[in-house]
Short mmCIF file of C-alpha atoms and ligand atoms in Angstrom, two decimals:
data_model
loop_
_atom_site.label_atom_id
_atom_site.label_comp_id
_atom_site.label_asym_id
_atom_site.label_seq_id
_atom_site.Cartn_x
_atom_site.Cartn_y
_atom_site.Cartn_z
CA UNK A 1 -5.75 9.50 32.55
CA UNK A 2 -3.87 8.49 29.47
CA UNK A 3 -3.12 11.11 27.17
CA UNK A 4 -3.29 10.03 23.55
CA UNK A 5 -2.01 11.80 20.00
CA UNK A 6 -2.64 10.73 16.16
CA UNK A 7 -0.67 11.92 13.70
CA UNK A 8 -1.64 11.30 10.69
CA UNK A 9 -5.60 13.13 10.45
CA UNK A 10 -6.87 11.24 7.40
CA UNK A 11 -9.13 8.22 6.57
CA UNK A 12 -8.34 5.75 9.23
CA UNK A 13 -7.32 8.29 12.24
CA UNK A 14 -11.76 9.02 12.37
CA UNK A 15 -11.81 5.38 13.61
CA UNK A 16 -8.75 6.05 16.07
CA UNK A 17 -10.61 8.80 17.32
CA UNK A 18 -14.09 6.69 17.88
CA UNK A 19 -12.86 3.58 19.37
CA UNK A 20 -10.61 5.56 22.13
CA UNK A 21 -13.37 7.67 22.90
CA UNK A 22 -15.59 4.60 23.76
CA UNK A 23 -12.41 3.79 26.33
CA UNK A 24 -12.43 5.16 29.89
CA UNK A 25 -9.17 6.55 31.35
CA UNK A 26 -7.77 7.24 28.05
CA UNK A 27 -8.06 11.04 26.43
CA UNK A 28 -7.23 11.99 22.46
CA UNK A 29 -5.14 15.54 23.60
CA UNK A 30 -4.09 16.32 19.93
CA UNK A 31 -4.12 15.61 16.35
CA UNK A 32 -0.81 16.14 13.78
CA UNK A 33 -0.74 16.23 10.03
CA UNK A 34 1.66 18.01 7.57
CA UNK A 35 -1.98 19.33 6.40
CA UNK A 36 -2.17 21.80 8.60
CA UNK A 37 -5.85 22.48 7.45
CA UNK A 38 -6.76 18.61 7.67
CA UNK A 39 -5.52 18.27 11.42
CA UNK A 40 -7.38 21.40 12.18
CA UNK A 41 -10.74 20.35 10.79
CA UNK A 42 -10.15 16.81 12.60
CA UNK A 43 -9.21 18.28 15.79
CA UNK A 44 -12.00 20.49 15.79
CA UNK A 45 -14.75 17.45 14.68
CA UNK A 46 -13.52 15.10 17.43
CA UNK A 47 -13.33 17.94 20.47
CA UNK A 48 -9.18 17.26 20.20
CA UNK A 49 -7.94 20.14 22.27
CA UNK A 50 -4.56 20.93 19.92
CA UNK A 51 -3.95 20.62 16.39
CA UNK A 52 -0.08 20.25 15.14
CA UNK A 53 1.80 20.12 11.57
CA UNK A 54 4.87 19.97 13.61
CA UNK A 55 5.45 16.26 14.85
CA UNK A 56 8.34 17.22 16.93
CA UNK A 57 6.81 20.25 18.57
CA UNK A 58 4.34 18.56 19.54
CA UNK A 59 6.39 16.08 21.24
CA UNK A 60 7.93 18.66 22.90
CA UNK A 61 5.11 21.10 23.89
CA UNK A 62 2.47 18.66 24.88
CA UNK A 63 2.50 16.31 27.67
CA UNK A 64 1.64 13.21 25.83
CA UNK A 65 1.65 9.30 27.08
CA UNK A 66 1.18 7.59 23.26
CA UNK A 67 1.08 8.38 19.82
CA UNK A 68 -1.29 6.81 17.07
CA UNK A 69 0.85 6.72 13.90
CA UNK A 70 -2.02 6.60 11.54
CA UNK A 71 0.04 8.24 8.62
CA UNK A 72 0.97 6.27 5.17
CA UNK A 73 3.11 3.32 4.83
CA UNK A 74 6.14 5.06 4.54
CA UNK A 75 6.23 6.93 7.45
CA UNK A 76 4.95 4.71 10.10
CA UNK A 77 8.72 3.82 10.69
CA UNK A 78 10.50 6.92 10.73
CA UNK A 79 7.40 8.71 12.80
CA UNK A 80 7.00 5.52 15.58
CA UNK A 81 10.87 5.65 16.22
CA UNK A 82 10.83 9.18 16.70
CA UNK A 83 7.96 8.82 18.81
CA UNK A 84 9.54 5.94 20.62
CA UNK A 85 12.67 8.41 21.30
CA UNK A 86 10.93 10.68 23.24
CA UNK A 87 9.55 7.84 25.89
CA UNK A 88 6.34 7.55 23.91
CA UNK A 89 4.22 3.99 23.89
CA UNK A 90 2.91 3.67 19.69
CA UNK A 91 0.02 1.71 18.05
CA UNK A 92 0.80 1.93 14.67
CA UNK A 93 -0.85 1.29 11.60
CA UNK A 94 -0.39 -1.50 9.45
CA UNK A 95 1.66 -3.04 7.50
CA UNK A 96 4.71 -1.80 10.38
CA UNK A 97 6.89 -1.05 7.72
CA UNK A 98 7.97 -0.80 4.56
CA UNK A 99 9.83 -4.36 4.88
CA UNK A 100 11.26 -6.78 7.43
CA UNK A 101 14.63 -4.54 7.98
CA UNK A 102 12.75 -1.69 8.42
CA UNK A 103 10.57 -3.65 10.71
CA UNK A 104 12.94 -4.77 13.06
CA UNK A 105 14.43 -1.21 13.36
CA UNK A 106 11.34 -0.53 15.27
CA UNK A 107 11.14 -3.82 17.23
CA UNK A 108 14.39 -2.56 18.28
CA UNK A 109 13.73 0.88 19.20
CA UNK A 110 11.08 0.30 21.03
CA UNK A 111 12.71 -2.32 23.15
CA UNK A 112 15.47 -0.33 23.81
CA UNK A 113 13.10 2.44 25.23
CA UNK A 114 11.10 -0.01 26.98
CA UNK A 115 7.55 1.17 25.40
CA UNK A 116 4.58 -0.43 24.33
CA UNK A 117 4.28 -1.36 20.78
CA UNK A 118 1.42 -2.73 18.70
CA UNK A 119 0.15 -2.60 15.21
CA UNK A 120 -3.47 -2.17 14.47
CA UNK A 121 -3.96 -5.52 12.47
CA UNK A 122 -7.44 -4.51 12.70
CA UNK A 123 -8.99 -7.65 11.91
CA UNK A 124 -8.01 -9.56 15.29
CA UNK A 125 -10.89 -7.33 16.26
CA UNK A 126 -13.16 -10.21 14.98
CA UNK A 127 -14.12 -12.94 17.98
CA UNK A 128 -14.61 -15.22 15.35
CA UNK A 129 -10.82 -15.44 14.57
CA UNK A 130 -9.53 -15.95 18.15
CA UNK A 131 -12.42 -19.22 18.50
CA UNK A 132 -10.35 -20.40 15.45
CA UNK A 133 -7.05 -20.16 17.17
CA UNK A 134 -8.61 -21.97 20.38
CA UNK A 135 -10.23 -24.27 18.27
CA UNK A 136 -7.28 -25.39 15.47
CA UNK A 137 -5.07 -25.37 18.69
CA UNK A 138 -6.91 -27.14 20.76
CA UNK A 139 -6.98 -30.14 18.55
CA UNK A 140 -10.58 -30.14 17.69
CA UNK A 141 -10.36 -29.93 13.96
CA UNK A 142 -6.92 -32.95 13.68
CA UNK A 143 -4.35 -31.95 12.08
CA UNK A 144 -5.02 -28.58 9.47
CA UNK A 145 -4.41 -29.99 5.72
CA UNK A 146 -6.01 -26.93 3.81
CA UNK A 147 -6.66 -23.68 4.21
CA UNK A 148 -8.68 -21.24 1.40
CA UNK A 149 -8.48 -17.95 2.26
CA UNK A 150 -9.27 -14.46 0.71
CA UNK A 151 -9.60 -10.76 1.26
CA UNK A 152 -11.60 -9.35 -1.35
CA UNK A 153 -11.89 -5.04 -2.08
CA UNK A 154 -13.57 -3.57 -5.09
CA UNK A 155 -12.73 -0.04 -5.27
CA UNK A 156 -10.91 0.21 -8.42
CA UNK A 157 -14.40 -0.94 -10.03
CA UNK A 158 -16.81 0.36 -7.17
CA UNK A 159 -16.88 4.15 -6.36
CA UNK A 160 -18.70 3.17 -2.86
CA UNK A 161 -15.24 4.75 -1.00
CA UNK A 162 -14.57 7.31 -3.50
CA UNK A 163 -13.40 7.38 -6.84
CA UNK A 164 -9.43 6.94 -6.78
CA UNK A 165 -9.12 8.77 -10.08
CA UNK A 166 -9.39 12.26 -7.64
CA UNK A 167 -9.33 10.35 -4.63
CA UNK A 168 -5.67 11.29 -3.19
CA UNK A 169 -6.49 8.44 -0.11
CA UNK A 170 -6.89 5.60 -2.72
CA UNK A 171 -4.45 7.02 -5.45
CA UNK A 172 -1.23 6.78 -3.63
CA UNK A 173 -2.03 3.15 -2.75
CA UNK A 174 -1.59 2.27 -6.17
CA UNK A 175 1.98 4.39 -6.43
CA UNK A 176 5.25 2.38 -5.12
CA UNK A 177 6.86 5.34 -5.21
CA UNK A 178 4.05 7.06 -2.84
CA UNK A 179 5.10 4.72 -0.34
CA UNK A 180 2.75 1.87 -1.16
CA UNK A 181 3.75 -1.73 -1.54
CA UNK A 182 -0.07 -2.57 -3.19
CA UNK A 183 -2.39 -4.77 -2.08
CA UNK A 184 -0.32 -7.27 -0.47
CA UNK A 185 1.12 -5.00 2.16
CA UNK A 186 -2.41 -2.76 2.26
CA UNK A 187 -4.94 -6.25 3.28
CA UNK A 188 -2.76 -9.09 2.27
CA UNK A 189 -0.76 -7.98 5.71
CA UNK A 190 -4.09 -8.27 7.65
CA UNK A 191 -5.16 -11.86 5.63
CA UNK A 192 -1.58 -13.06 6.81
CA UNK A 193 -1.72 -12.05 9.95
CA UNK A 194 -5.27 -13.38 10.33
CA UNK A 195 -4.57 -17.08 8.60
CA UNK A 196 -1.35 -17.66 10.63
CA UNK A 197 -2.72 -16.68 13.98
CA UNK A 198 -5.24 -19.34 13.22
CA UNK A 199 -3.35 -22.22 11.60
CA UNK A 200 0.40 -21.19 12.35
CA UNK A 201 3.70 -20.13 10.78
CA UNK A 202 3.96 -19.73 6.80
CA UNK A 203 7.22 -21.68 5.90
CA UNK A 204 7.49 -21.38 2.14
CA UNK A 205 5.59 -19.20 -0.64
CA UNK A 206 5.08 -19.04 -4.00
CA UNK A 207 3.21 -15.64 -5.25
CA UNK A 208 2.08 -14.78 -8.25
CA UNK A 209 1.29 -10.78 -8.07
CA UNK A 210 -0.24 -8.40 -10.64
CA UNK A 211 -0.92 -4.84 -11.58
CA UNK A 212 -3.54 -4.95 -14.27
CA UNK A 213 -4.21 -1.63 -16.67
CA UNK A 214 -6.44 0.99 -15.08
CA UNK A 215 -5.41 4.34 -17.56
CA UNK A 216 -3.84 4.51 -20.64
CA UNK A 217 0.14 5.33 -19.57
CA UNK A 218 -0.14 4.33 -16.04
CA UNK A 219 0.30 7.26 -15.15
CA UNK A 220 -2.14 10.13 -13.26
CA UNK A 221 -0.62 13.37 -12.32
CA UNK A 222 2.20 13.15 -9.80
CA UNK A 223 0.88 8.79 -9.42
CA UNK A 224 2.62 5.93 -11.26
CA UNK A 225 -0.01 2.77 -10.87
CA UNK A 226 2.78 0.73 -10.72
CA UNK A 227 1.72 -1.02 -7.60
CA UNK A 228 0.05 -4.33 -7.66
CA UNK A 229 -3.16 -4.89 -7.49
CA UNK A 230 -3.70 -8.34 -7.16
CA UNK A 231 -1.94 -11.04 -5.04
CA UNK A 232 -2.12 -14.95 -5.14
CA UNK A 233 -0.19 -16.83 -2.90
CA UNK A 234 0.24 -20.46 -2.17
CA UNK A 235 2.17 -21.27 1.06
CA UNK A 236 2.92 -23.81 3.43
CA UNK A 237 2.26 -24.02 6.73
CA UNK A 238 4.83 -24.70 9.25
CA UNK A 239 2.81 -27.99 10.17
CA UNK A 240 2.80 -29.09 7.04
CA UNK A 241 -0.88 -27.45 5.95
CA UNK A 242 -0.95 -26.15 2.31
CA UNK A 243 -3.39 -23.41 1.93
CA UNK A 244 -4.21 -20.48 -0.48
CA UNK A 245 -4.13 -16.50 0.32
CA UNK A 246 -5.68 -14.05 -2.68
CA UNK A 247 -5.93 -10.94 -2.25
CA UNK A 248 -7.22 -7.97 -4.71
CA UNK A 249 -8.72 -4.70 -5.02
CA UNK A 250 -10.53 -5.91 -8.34
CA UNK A 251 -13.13 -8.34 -6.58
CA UNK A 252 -16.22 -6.90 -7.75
CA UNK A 253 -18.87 -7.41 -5.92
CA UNK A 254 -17.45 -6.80 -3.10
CA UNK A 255 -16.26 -3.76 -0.79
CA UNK A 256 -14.11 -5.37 1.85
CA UNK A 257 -14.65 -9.30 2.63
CA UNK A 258 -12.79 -11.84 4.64
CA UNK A 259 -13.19 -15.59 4.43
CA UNK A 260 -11.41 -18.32 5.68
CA UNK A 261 -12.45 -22.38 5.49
CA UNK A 262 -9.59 -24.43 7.42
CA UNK A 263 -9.58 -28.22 7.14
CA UNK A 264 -8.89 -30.92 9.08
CA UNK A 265 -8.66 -34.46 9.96
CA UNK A 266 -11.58 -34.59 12.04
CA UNK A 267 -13.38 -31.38 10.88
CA UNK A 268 -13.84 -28.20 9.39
CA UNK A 269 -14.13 -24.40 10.54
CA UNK A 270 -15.24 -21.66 8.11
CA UNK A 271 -16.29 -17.54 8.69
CA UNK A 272 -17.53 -15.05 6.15
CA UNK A 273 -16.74 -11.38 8.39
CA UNK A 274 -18.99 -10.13 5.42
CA UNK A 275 -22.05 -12.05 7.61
CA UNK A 276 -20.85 -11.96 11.10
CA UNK A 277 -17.46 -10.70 13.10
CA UNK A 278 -18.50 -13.07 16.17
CA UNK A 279 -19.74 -15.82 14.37
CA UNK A 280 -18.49 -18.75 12.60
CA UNK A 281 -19.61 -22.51 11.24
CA UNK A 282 -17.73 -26.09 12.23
CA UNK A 283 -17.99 -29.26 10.97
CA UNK A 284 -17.25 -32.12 12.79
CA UNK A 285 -17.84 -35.83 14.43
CA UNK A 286 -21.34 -37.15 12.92
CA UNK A 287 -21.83 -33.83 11.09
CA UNK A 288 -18.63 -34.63 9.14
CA UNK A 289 -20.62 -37.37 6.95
CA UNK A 290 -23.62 -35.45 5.50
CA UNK A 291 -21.13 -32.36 5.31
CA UNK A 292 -23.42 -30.29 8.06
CA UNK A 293 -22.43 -27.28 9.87
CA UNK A 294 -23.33 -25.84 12.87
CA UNK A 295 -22.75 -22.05 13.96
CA UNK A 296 -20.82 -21.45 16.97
CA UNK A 297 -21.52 -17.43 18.66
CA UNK A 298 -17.81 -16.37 19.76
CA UNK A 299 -17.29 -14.79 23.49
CA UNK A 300 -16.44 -11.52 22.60
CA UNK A 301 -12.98 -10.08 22.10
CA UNK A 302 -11.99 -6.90 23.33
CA UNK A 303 -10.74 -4.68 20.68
CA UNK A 304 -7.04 -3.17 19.74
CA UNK A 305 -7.74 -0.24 20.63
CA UNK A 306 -8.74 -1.32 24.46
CA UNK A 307 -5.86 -3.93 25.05
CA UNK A 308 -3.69 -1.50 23.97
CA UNK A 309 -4.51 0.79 27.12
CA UNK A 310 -4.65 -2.02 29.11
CA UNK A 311 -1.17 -2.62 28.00
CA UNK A 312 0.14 0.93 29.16
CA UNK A 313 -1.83 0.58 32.16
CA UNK A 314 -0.17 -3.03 33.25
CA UNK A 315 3.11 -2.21 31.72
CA UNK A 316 2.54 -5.98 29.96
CA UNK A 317 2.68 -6.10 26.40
CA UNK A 318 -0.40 -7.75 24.38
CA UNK A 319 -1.08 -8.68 20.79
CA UNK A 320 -0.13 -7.83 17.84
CA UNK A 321 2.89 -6.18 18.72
CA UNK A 322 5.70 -4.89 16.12
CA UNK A 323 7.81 -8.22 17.13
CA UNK A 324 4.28 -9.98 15.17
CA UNK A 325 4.19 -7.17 12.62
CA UNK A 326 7.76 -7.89 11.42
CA UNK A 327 7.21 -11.41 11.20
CA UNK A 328 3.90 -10.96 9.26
CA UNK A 329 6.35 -7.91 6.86
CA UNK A 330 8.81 -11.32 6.68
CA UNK A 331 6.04 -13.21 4.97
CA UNK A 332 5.35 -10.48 2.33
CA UNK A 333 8.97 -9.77 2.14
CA UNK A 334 8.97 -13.63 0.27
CA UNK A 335 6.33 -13.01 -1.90
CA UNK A 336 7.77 -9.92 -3.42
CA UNK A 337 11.08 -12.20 -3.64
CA UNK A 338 8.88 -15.42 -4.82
CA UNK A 339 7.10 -13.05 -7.44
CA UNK A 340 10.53 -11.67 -8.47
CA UNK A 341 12.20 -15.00 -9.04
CA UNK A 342 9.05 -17.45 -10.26
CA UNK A 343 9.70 -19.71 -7.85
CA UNK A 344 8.75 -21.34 -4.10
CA UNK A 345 10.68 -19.45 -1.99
CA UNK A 346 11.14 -20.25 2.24
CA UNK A 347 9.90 -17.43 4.49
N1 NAD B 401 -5.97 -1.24 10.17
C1 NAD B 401 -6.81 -1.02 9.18
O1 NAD B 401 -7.75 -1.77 8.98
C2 NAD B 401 -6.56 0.16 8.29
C3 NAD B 401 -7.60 0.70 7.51
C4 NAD B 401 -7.31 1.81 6.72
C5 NAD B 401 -6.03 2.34 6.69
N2 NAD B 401 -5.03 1.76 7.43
C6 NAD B 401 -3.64 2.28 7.39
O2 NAD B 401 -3.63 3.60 7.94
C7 NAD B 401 -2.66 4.38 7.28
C8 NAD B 401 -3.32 5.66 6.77
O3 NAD B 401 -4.32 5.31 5.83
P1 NAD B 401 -5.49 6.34 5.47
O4 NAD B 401 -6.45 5.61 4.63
O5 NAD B 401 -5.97 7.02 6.70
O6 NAD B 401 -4.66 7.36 4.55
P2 NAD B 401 -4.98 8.89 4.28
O7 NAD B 401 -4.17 9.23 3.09
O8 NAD B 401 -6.46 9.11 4.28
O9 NAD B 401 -4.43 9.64 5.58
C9 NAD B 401 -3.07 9.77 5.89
C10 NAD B 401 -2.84 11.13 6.55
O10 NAD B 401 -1.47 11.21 6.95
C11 NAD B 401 -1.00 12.51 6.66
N3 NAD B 401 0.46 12.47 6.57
C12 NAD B 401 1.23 12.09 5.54
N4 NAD B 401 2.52 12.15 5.88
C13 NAD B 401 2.57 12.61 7.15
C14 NAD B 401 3.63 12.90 8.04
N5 NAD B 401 4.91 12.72 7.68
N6 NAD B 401 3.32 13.37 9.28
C15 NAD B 401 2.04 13.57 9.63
N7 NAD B 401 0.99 13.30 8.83
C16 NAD B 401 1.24 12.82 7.60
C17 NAD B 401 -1.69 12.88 5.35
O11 NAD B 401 -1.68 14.27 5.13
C18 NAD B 401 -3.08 12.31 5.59
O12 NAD B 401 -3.93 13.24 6.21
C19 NAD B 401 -2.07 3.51 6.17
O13 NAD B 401 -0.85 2.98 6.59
C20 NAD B 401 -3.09 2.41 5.99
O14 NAD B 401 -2.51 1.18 5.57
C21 NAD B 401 -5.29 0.71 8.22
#
């Protein structure tokens, strides 16, 4: 049996909790927040034996295989290394870190200790994205020219989630100094990760990012809405592809949606997760001339959450691991520098 803790009791750790109970051999053993009320309440809705406020008591105290660093941006380094010190595999939330240094601190540490590592780019979840992969590498589409991507959120317009006006969850997302780097590292991380593990490498990028008004002053309480809100990058793909990523938390309409369209030389892919997680459309041969596309059903994918058991259980090491989570920070790393300066920048 694999004993499991999350620290870090809030929004995302209720999915930790679910998709490791659905795992056999594996066992959540305790929950840790600096809200010593939240990790109680958690602990106590998801049958967790022991509930912490103490991170390094509870390292001590409890016998413990893995920790699930589900806590803000900002801490996901210093609370994974510390973990890492005391012989402790980590899934950790996304974006790794706070940048590619910090990143690589961790790739580091946990090599050093010999652990498993992985970050919970969630949406590798999807089957539809790994068919892509097979398919772009496999040579079925030609050579990738274009790529039109987008991760679309709506919660600074929609209340569906919670209003982030009293919402402390969505507030300090919008605060650099709370930790967050906006919504490039909060879902353009995951679009990155998602495009490039499809088509390849990003070589060069120029962004163009922006934190539109929300209050008079920018400011709410203890919260500075400094932190952008909307991301457009173009980039180049190491093969030569040009393609463009948006991101932004103002796409009405819609609560959380992820398309991509790749094309090629001989044909076309394109999903909508919005519609289907295991499904997605091609174009190609004689459908290429009346522009027809056909559905393909993906085999399905087991999720992070499983492989990363199986990972402590075989002692080998799947994906996305921190090594992919720094180079994915790298990438965002140059759009904050691309932003900065106006200009293409190389990754
Ligand atoms: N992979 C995904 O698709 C996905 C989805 C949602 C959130 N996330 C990530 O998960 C992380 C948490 O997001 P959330 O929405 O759950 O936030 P949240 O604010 O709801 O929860 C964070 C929790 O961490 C606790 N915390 C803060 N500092 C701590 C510390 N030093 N030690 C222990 N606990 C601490 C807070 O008290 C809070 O309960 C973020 O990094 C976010 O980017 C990932």
């Amino acid at each position: 049996m694999i004993h499991l803790a999350i620290v870090g009791t809030g929004g995302i750790a209720g999915s930790h909790a679910t998709s490791f109970s659905k795992i056999p051999g594996c066992k959540i053993v305790a929950g840790c927040d600096v809200d010593e009320a939240r990790a109680a309440a958690f602990c106590s809705t998801h049958s967790i034996p022991r509930s912490y406020s103490n991170l390094e008591l509870m390292l001590k105290e409890c016998r413990i295989d893995a920790v699930i660093n589900a806590t803000p941006d900002r801490f996901h380094a210093p609370i994974s290394i510390q973990a890492i010190r005391a012989g402790k595999h980590v899934l950790c939330e996304k974006p790794l870190a706070m940048n590619y240094a910090e990143a690589m601190t961790m790739v580091k540490a946990a090599k050093s200790k010999g652990v498993i590592n992985m970050v919970n780019l969630s949406y590798r979840n999807a089957a539809a994205i790994h068919k892509a992969h097979q398919l772009i590498s496999s040579g079925k589409l030609g050579t990738v020219v274009h790529v039109d991507a987008s991760y679309l959120q709506s919660w600074l317009v929609s209340t569906e989630w919670g209003d982030w006006r009293t919402k402390p969850a969505l507030t300090w997302r919008l605060s650099t100094r709370h930790g967050s780097t906006g919504v490039l590292g909060d879902i353009g991380i995951h679009l990155v990760d998602f495009v490039s593990y499809a088509v390849g490498g990003v070589k060069t990028v120029n962004a163009h990012l922006k934190t539109f008004t929300k209050i008079k002053g920018e400011k709410l309480g203890e919260y500075t809405l400094d932190a952008n809100d909307t991301a457009l990058m173009q980039v180049e793909f190491e093969n030569g592809a040009l393609g463009t990523l948006q991101v932004t938390r103002w796409g009405t309409g819609h609560l959380n949606t992820v398309q991509l369209l790749v094309c090629g030389t001989k044909g076309a892919l394109r999903m909508n997760l919005d519609k289907s997680y295991d499904k997605l459309e091609i174009s190609t041969g004689k459908d290429l001339n009346p522009g027809k596309w056909k559905e393909i059903k993906c085999p399905k994918t087991p999720s992070i959450a499983a492989r990363f058991i199986k990972s402590i259980r075989t002692g080998i090491n799947d994906q996305p691991d921190f090594k992919r989570g720094a180079e994915v920070q790298k990438v965002l790393d140059a759009c904050f520098a691309s932003d900065a300066k106006g200009k293409r920048v190389s990754v």
